[in-house]
């Protein structure tokens, strides 16, 4: 994408925010302020608890977005959700090294200045946690940002992958104690990719997020970014890349972030386990606003980067109506959409969205979702209810 365009937009957004902060009325909830245009009001979701608030972003804690707040293409670094399983390690930047080991012609190490001196690329990418869900969170484990860094492919090629190298493992600098067969072992957070997926041109070793050095919460100083994959793929505080000839079976590939669901295998129905990888086709309504008598329904789409055909919204038992997709959207970004809702009548209404990709795949309804035992990969249609005031 165009670097200049991004910087200008960021600057503009910052000006708007500062301008608003000056006139901010303290009686309004903090999230309501920056999200709304002049004269625009939020319409109440009746499916949300009245006192629903996301927690503040706290060091070391998990943090999610109030999705009613989403009103801009890029999520501020402080608002972008935060998830990690072993706490947030503080890496010593002066002695920081990214090492590349295993089945390579040349094992290498890269200091932070080595990485910063290389040519950088940027990409817009949005993702959600594999555990994101409607219930309780209202899809808040989500964000969209501009990422800048070094292409993963360039580093792998520079080290030279040996023909036996099949799997690329990414280790974070965070350590946790896992009990495996009644034995306590210390393990780093780690994820892996088959070599073919690791070599995708869009994969990034990200040093910057929205024009700033990667914040501590989001993996300072370096994180992996695999566009189109659930958040768990994007290893934060990245310290080592290891190439091996077999699958990596660590907790976050083999035991956790593993979905168990019913699938047809040939002519047999079987329970199948899979690691959480590519983002399933998903849309969700996140806010409804009113300006005078005009209402607007907004939402987001996330998927694995496959082109879309349409996003549609249904009001009560009406027809599916095609929504407008934000023209800033790109292959791996989230796609915000909106639909003008004319002549909304007073009372409670049910709203639902569905997205269809270019191959004709339609987002599944809750009833069509496969029978699934796990809290991962919640991509079914999400009906919302709102109250329109007389
Ligand atoms: N090193 C490390 N990286 C990690 C994790 C972790 O626990 N440790 N959690 C993963 C998960 S499950 C998610 S959803 C994303 C969240 O990224 P964010 O906090 O920047 O939004 O980070 C991923 N990367
Ligand atoms: Mo996650």
Short mmCIF file of C-alpha atoms in Angstrom, two decimals, residues 4-387:
data_model
loop_
_atom_site.label_atom_id
_atom_site.label_comp_id
_atom_site.label_asym_id
_atom_site.label_seq_id
_atom_site.Cartn_x
_atom_site.Cartn_y
_atom_site.Cartn_z
CA UNK A 4 2.14 8.55 2.16
CA UNK A 5 -1.57 7.85 2.12
CA UNK A 6 -1.33 6.02 5.44
CA UNK A 7 0.64 8.75 7.20
CA UNK A 8 -1.77 11.44 6.10
CA UNK A 9 -4.75 9.49 7.31
CA UNK A 10 -3.13 8.81 10.67
CA UNK A 11 -2.31 12.46 11.10
CA UNK A 12 -5.86 13.44 10.22
CA UNK A 13 -7.29 10.94 12.66
CA UNK A 14 -5.03 12.19 15.43
CA UNK A 15 -6.10 15.79 14.79
CA UNK A 16 -9.75 14.79 14.94
CA UNK A 17 -9.24 12.95 18.20
CA UNK A 18 -7.40 15.80 19.86
CA UNK A 19 -10.01 18.24 18.66
CA UNK A 20 -12.72 16.11 20.16
CA UNK A 21 -10.97 15.58 23.46
CA UNK A 22 -11.10 19.32 24.11
CA UNK A 23 -14.86 19.50 23.94
CA UNK A 24 -15.56 16.10 25.45
CA UNK A 25 -18.54 16.07 27.77
CA UNK A 26 -17.71 14.05 30.85
CA UNK A 27 -21.25 12.71 31.20
CA UNK A 28 -20.87 10.68 27.99
CA UNK A 29 -19.33 7.23 28.23
CA UNK A 30 -15.76 7.38 26.89
CA UNK A 31 -16.38 5.09 23.95
CA UNK A 32 -19.31 7.10 22.65
CA UNK A 33 -17.25 10.21 21.95
CA UNK A 34 -14.75 9.47 19.20
CA UNK A 35 -17.02 7.03 17.43
CA UNK A 36 -19.88 9.32 16.51
CA UNK A 37 -20.26 12.10 13.99
CA UNK A 38 -22.03 15.36 14.80
CA UNK A 39 -25.70 14.75 15.56
CA UNK A 40 -25.28 10.98 15.43
CA UNK A 41 -26.51 8.80 18.31
CA UNK A 42 -25.97 5.15 19.12
CA UNK A 43 -29.10 3.01 19.02
CA UNK A 44 -29.40 0.59 21.94
CA UNK A 45 -28.73 -3.09 21.39
CA UNK A 46 -31.26 -4.96 23.52
CA UNK A 47 -29.10 -8.10 23.38
CA UNK A 48 -26.30 -6.33 25.29
CA UNK A 49 -26.27 -5.85 29.07
CA UNK A 50 -27.07 -2.21 29.89
CA UNK A 51 -23.82 -1.73 31.81
CA UNK A 52 -21.69 -3.56 29.22
CA UNK A 53 -18.15 -2.15 29.21
CA UNK A 54 -14.88 -3.55 28.06
CA UNK A 55 -12.15 -3.47 30.70
CA UNK A 56 -9.37 -0.88 30.47
CA UNK A 57 -6.16 -1.97 28.72
CA UNK A 58 -3.94 -3.10 31.58
CA UNK A 59 -0.33 -4.28 31.43
CA UNK A 60 -0.25 -8.05 31.35
CA UNK A 61 -4.03 -8.41 31.05
CA UNK A 62 -6.29 -9.46 28.21
CA UNK A 63 -8.14 -6.60 26.58
CA UNK A 64 -10.98 -6.47 24.08
CA UNK A 65 -12.75 -3.82 22.05
CA UNK A 66 -16.27 -2.59 22.56
CA UNK A 67 -17.25 -3.29 18.97
CA UNK A 68 -19.84 -0.48 19.03
CA UNK A 69 -16.82 1.85 19.09
CA UNK A 70 -15.44 0.68 15.75
CA UNK A 71 -15.75 3.62 13.41
CA UNK A 72 -12.41 3.82 11.65
CA UNK A 73 -10.52 1.54 9.34
CA UNK A 74 -7.44 1.34 11.57
CA UNK A 75 -7.76 0.32 15.22
CA UNK A 76 -5.64 2.45 17.56
CA UNK A 77 -2.79 0.45 19.06
CA UNK A 78 -4.21 0.95 22.57
CA UNK A 79 -7.68 -0.23 21.51
CA UNK A 80 -6.55 -3.24 19.45
CA UNK A 81 -7.38 -6.35 21.50
CA UNK A 82 -4.64 -7.98 23.54
CA UNK A 83 -4.30 -11.71 24.22
CA UNK A 84 -1.38 -13.80 25.45
CA UNK A 85 -1.08 -16.95 27.46
CA UNK A 86 2.17 -16.58 29.41
CA UNK A 87 2.20 -12.86 30.27
CA UNK A 88 4.06 -10.13 28.40
CA UNK A 89 7.85 -10.60 28.49
CA UNK A 90 10.06 -7.51 28.37
CA UNK A 91 12.90 -8.30 25.98
CA UNK A 92 16.30 -6.63 26.31
CA UNK A 93 16.44 -4.68 23.06
CA UNK A 94 20.21 -4.03 23.14
CA UNK A 95 20.94 -7.73 23.19
CA UNK A 96 17.88 -8.84 21.24
CA UNK A 97 18.50 -11.49 18.59
CA UNK A 98 16.24 -13.31 16.20
CA UNK A 99 17.90 -16.66 15.50
CA UNK A 100 17.18 -18.94 12.55
CA UNK A 101 18.14 -22.54 13.24
CA UNK A 102 17.61 -26.10 12.05
CA UNK A 103 17.46 -27.36 8.47
CA UNK A 104 19.04 -24.32 6.81
CA UNK A 105 22.29 -23.92 4.87
CA UNK A 106 23.34 -21.06 7.16
CA UNK A 107 22.03 -20.64 10.66
CA UNK A 108 21.86 -16.90 11.28
CA UNK A 109 21.08 -14.34 13.90
CA UNK A 110 19.65 -10.88 13.39
CA UNK A 111 19.90 -8.00 15.84
CA UNK A 112 17.21 -5.34 15.94
CA UNK A 113 19.41 -2.97 13.95
CA UNK A 114 20.06 -5.70 11.34
CA UNK A 115 16.30 -6.03 10.87
CA UNK A 116 15.67 -2.28 10.86
CA UNK A 117 18.38 -1.79 8.21
CA UNK A 118 16.66 -4.15 5.77
CA UNK A 119 14.10 -3.05 3.22
CA UNK A 120 10.63 -2.83 4.75
CA UNK A 121 7.20 -3.49 3.34
CA UNK A 122 3.78 -2.72 4.77
CA UNK A 123 0.40 -4.34 4.68
CA UNK A 124 -3.04 -3.71 6.15
CA UNK A 125 -4.27 -6.75 8.03
CA UNK A 126 -7.07 -7.41 10.47
CA UNK A 127 -7.54 -10.49 12.60
CA UNK A 128 -9.48 -11.90 15.50
CA UNK A 129 -8.57 -14.32 18.24
CA UNK A 130 -9.63 -17.87 17.40
CA UNK A 131 -11.67 -17.65 20.61
CA UNK A 132 -13.55 -14.50 19.58
CA UNK A 133 -17.28 -14.93 19.97
CA UNK A 134 -20.66 -13.20 20.11
CA UNK A 135 -21.67 -14.30 23.61
CA UNK A 136 -20.38 -11.97 26.29
CA UNK A 137 -17.64 -10.45 24.10
CA UNK A 138 -19.78 -9.18 21.21
CA UNK A 139 -16.84 -10.04 18.90
CA UNK A 140 -14.46 -7.73 20.80
CA UNK A 141 -11.26 -9.79 20.29
CA UNK A 142 -10.58 -8.08 16.99
CA UNK A 143 -8.59 -5.31 15.33
CA UNK A 144 -7.23 -3.98 12.05
CA UNK A 145 -3.87 -2.27 11.59
CA UNK A 146 -1.15 -1.27 9.19
CA UNK A 147 1.91 -3.45 9.78
CA UNK A 148 5.44 -2.71 8.59
CA UNK A 149 8.46 -4.95 8.65
CA UNK A 150 10.67 -7.43 6.84
CA UNK A 151 9.32 -10.14 4.57
CA UNK A 152 9.58 -13.54 6.24
CA UNK A 153 10.29 -15.12 2.87
CA UNK A 154 13.43 -13.00 2.39
CA UNK A 155 14.88 -14.16 5.71
CA UNK A 156 14.07 -17.82 5.04
CA UNK A 157 15.59 -17.62 1.56
CA UNK A 158 18.68 -15.87 2.87
CA UNK A 159 19.27 -18.72 5.33
CA UNK A 160 18.57 -21.31 2.62
CA UNK A 161 16.03 -24.00 3.48
CA UNK A 162 17.43 -27.53 3.06
CA UNK A 163 15.32 -29.93 0.95
CA UNK A 164 14.37 -31.90 4.11
CA UNK A 165 12.98 -28.72 5.74
CA UNK A 166 9.18 -29.09 5.86
CA UNK A 167 7.90 -27.17 8.86
CA UNK A 168 8.79 -23.71 10.21
CA UNK A 169 8.40 -23.18 13.96
CA UNK A 170 8.18 -19.69 15.49
CA UNK A 171 9.09 -19.28 19.17
CA UNK A 172 8.14 -16.33 21.34
CA UNK A 173 10.30 -15.03 24.18
CA UNK A 174 7.53 -15.83 26.69
CA UNK A 175 7.82 -18.95 28.83
CA UNK A 176 5.15 -20.92 30.66
CA UNK A 177 5.02 -24.08 32.69
CA UNK A 178 2.96 -26.83 31.14
CA UNK A 179 2.00 -30.09 32.79
CA UNK A 180 2.44 -32.83 30.24
CA UNK A 181 1.82 -36.38 31.46
CA UNK A 182 2.05 -35.27 35.07
CA UNK A 183 5.43 -33.67 34.43
CA UNK A 184 6.00 -29.93 34.64
CA UNK A 185 7.98 -28.64 31.68
CA UNK A 186 8.91 -25.13 30.69
CA UNK A 187 7.81 -24.18 27.18
CA UNK A 188 7.87 -21.07 25.01
CA UNK A 189 4.74 -19.95 23.22
CA UNK A 190 5.21 -21.33 19.72
CA UNK A 191 3.32 -21.90 16.52
CA UNK A 192 4.30 -23.53 13.25
CA UNK A 193 3.51 -23.40 9.55
CA UNK A 194 4.17 -25.85 6.74
CA UNK A 195 7.02 -24.45 4.61
CA UNK A 196 4.61 -23.65 1.77
CA UNK A 197 2.50 -21.40 4.01
CA UNK A 198 5.58 -19.83 5.61
CA UNK A 199 6.89 -18.80 2.16
CA UNK A 200 3.75 -16.80 1.25
CA UNK A 201 4.80 -13.38 -0.02
CA UNK A 202 2.55 -11.47 2.41
CA UNK A 203 3.98 -12.90 5.64
CA UNK A 204 5.78 -10.30 7.69
CA UNK A 205 8.23 -10.04 10.55
CA UNK A 206 6.52 -6.91 11.84
CA UNK A 207 8.48 -4.15 13.57
CA UNK A 208 5.79 -1.46 13.37
CA UNK A 209 2.06 -1.21 13.97
CA UNK A 210 0.14 1.81 12.64
CA UNK A 211 3.34 3.78 12.09
CA UNK A 212 4.78 3.21 15.58
CA UNK A 213 7.36 0.73 16.82
CA UNK A 214 5.49 -2.38 17.94
CA UNK A 215 3.99 -1.65 21.39
CA UNK A 216 4.94 -3.90 24.32
CA UNK A 217 1.40 -5.41 24.46
CA UNK A 218 1.61 -6.41 20.82
CA UNK A 219 5.01 -8.12 20.87
CA UNK A 220 7.83 -5.56 21.08
CA UNK A 221 10.15 -5.55 19.27
CA UNK A 222 9.14 -8.16 16.66
CA UNK A 223 6.12 -10.27 15.85
CA UNK A 224 5.11 -12.61 13.11
CA UNK A 225 2.14 -11.53 10.97
CA UNK A 226 0.40 -14.16 8.86
CA UNK A 227 -2.35 -12.25 7.02
CA UNK A 228 -5.63 -14.16 6.74
CA UNK A 229 -4.92 -16.36 9.78
CA UNK A 230 -6.47 -16.18 13.25
CA UNK A 231 -4.49 -14.13 15.79
CA UNK A 232 -2.83 -17.15 17.38
CA UNK A 233 -0.59 -17.49 14.29
CA UNK A 234 0.94 -14.07 14.89
CA UNK A 235 3.64 -14.96 17.40
CA UNK A 236 4.58 -11.93 19.52
CA UNK A 237 8.03 -11.25 21.06
CA UNK A 238 9.46 -13.47 18.32
CA UNK A 239 12.98 -14.72 19.14
CA UNK A 240 13.59 -17.90 17.12
CA UNK A 241 12.62 -19.48 13.82
CA UNK A 242 13.40 -23.17 13.55
CA UNK A 243 13.12 -25.31 10.42
CA UNK A 244 12.48 -29.02 10.92
CA UNK A 245 11.43 -32.09 8.95
CA UNK A 246 8.31 -32.92 10.96
CA UNK A 247 5.15 -31.41 12.41
CA UNK A 248 5.47 -29.30 15.51
CA UNK A 249 3.12 -30.59 18.22
CA UNK A 250 3.38 -27.95 21.01
CA UNK A 251 0.38 -26.85 23.06
CA UNK A 252 -0.83 -24.12 20.71
CA UNK A 253 -0.70 -26.36 17.64
CA UNK A 254 -1.53 -29.79 19.00
CA UNK A 255 -3.62 -29.40 22.14
CA UNK A 256 -4.93 -25.86 22.55
CA UNK A 257 -6.46 -23.76 19.77
CA UNK A 258 -7.62 -27.11 18.45
CA UNK A 259 -11.20 -27.35 17.23
CA UNK A 260 -13.09 -30.62 17.53
CA UNK A 261 -15.95 -30.89 15.07
CA UNK A 262 -18.01 -33.35 13.12
CA UNK A 263 -17.03 -33.75 9.47
CA UNK A 264 -17.82 -36.10 6.64
CA UNK A 265 -14.72 -38.10 5.90
CA UNK A 266 -15.52 -39.97 2.73
CA UNK A 267 -18.82 -41.62 3.57
CA UNK A 268 -18.21 -41.57 7.34
CA UNK A 269 -19.20 -38.92 9.86
CA UNK A 270 -16.23 -38.48 12.15
CA UNK A 271 -15.09 -36.22 14.96
CA UNK A 272 -12.04 -34.38 13.61
CA UNK A 273 -9.51 -32.15 15.36
CA UNK A 274 -7.81 -29.27 13.56
CA UNK A 275 -5.39 -26.51 14.57
CA UNK A 276 -6.89 -23.02 14.30
CA UNK A 277 -5.32 -21.54 11.14
CA UNK A 278 -7.12 -19.61 8.35
CA UNK A 279 -9.93 -17.22 9.29
CA UNK A 280 -13.35 -18.52 8.30
CA UNK A 281 -15.73 -16.35 6.30
CA UNK A 282 -17.48 -14.19 8.89
CA UNK A 283 -19.47 -10.99 9.22
CA UNK A 284 -21.11 -9.38 12.21
CA UNK A 285 -23.20 -6.30 12.94
CA UNK A 286 -21.46 -4.09 15.49
CA UNK A 287 -23.39 -0.85 15.76
CA UNK A 288 -26.55 0.95 14.75
CA UNK A 289 -26.67 4.73 14.72
CA UNK A 290 -29.33 7.35 14.18
CA UNK A 291 -28.96 10.82 12.69
CA UNK A 292 -32.32 12.56 12.86
CA UNK A 293 -34.72 9.98 11.45
CA UNK A 294 -32.10 8.16 9.39
CA UNK A 295 -30.61 4.95 10.76
CA UNK A 296 -27.41 3.20 9.75
CA UNK A 297 -26.36 -0.40 10.42
CA UNK A 298 -22.60 -1.13 10.47
CA UNK A 299 -20.49 -4.25 10.77
CA UNK A 300 -17.27 -5.98 9.81
CA UNK A 301 -16.17 -8.88 7.65
CA UNK A 302 -13.09 -11.01 8.22
CA UNK A 303 -11.87 -13.94 6.17
CA UNK A 304 -8.72 -15.55 4.79
CA UNK A 305 -8.28 -12.96 2.02
CA UNK A 306 -10.54 -14.59 -0.59
CA UNK A 307 -12.36 -11.88 -2.59
CA UNK A 308 -15.94 -11.16 -1.58
CA UNK A 309 -19.08 -11.08 -3.67
CA UNK A 310 -21.43 -9.34 -1.22
CA UNK A 311 -22.37 -8.52 2.33
CA UNK A 312 -26.08 -8.41 3.05
CA UNK A 313 -28.23 -7.35 5.96
CA UNK A 314 -31.70 -8.57 6.81
CA UNK A 315 -34.07 -6.53 8.97
CA UNK A 316 -36.70 -8.68 10.72
CA UNK A 317 -38.31 -10.85 8.05
CA UNK A 318 -37.48 -8.47 5.19
CA UNK A 319 -35.36 -9.25 2.13
CA UNK A 320 -31.56 -9.47 2.21
CA UNK A 321 -30.27 -5.99 1.31
CA UNK A 322 -26.78 -5.44 -0.05
CA UNK A 323 -24.55 -3.34 2.21
CA UNK A 324 -21.75 -0.99 1.10
CA UNK A 325 -18.21 -2.16 1.79
CA UNK A 326 -15.70 0.48 2.92
CA UNK A 327 -13.56 1.27 -0.16
CA UNK A 328 -10.40 1.37 2.00
CA UNK A 329 -10.70 -2.39 2.43
CA UNK A 330 -7.94 -4.53 1.02
CA UNK A 331 -7.29 -8.24 0.66
CA UNK A 332 -6.29 -8.97 4.25
CA UNK A 333 -7.80 -6.00 6.10
CA UNK A 334 -11.12 -6.25 7.84
CA UNK A 335 -13.92 -4.95 5.65
CA UNK A 336 -16.26 -2.54 7.38
CA UNK A 337 -19.72 -2.32 5.84
CA UNK A 338 -22.82 -0.22 6.32
CA UNK A 339 -26.42 -0.10 5.22
CA UNK A 340 -28.76 2.88 5.41
CA UNK A 341 -31.95 1.86 7.14
CA UNK A 342 -34.81 4.01 5.92
CA UNK A 343 -38.10 4.44 7.77
CA UNK A 344 -37.15 2.33 10.77
CA UNK A 345 -40.33 1.88 12.79
CA UNK A 346 -40.46 2.28 16.56
CA UNK A 347 -40.03 -0.92 18.54
CA UNK A 348 -37.66 -3.84 18.72
CA UNK A 349 -36.06 -5.21 15.54
CA UNK A 350 -33.84 -8.15 14.69
CA UNK A 351 -30.88 -7.52 12.40
CA UNK A 352 -28.56 -10.07 10.86
CA UNK A 353 -25.73 -9.99 8.32
CA UNK A 354 -24.20 -12.56 6.02
CA UNK A 355 -21.19 -12.44 3.71
CA UNK A 356 -20.70 -14.36 0.47
CA UNK A 357 -17.30 -14.83 -1.16
CA UNK A 358 -16.45 -14.86 -4.84
CA UNK A 359 -16.69 -18.67 -4.92
CA UNK A 360 -20.29 -18.54 -3.72
CA UNK A 361 -19.56 -19.65 -0.14
CA UNK A 362 -22.15 -18.09 2.13
CA UNK A 363 -21.51 -17.43 5.82
CA UNK A 364 -23.24 -20.20 7.74
CA UNK A 365 -26.20 -19.66 10.00
CA UNK A 366 -25.92 -20.89 13.58
CA UNK A 367 -28.04 -23.88 12.62
CA UNK A 368 -25.78 -24.74 9.67
CA UNK A 369 -22.56 -24.58 11.72
CA UNK A 370 -20.93 -27.97 12.11
CA UNK A 371 -21.46 -29.72 15.40
CA UNK A 372 -18.46 -28.48 17.31
CA UNK A 373 -16.98 -29.06 20.73
CA UNK A 374 -14.59 -26.22 21.48
CA UNK A 375 -14.70 -22.51 21.97
CA UNK A 376 -12.66 -21.81 18.82
CA UNK A 377 -13.73 -20.58 15.38
CA UNK A 378 -17.10 -18.92 15.97
CA UNK A 379 -18.05 -17.69 12.52
CA UNK A 380 -21.79 -18.29 12.30
CA UNK A 381 -24.28 -15.50 11.55
CA UNK A 382 -24.97 -13.38 14.62
CA UNK A 383 -28.52 -11.99 15.00
CA UNK A 384 -28.72 -8.70 16.92
CA UNK A 385 -31.71 -6.95 18.45
CA UNK A 386 -32.16 -3.17 18.70
CA UNK A 387 -34.76 -0.84 20.11
#
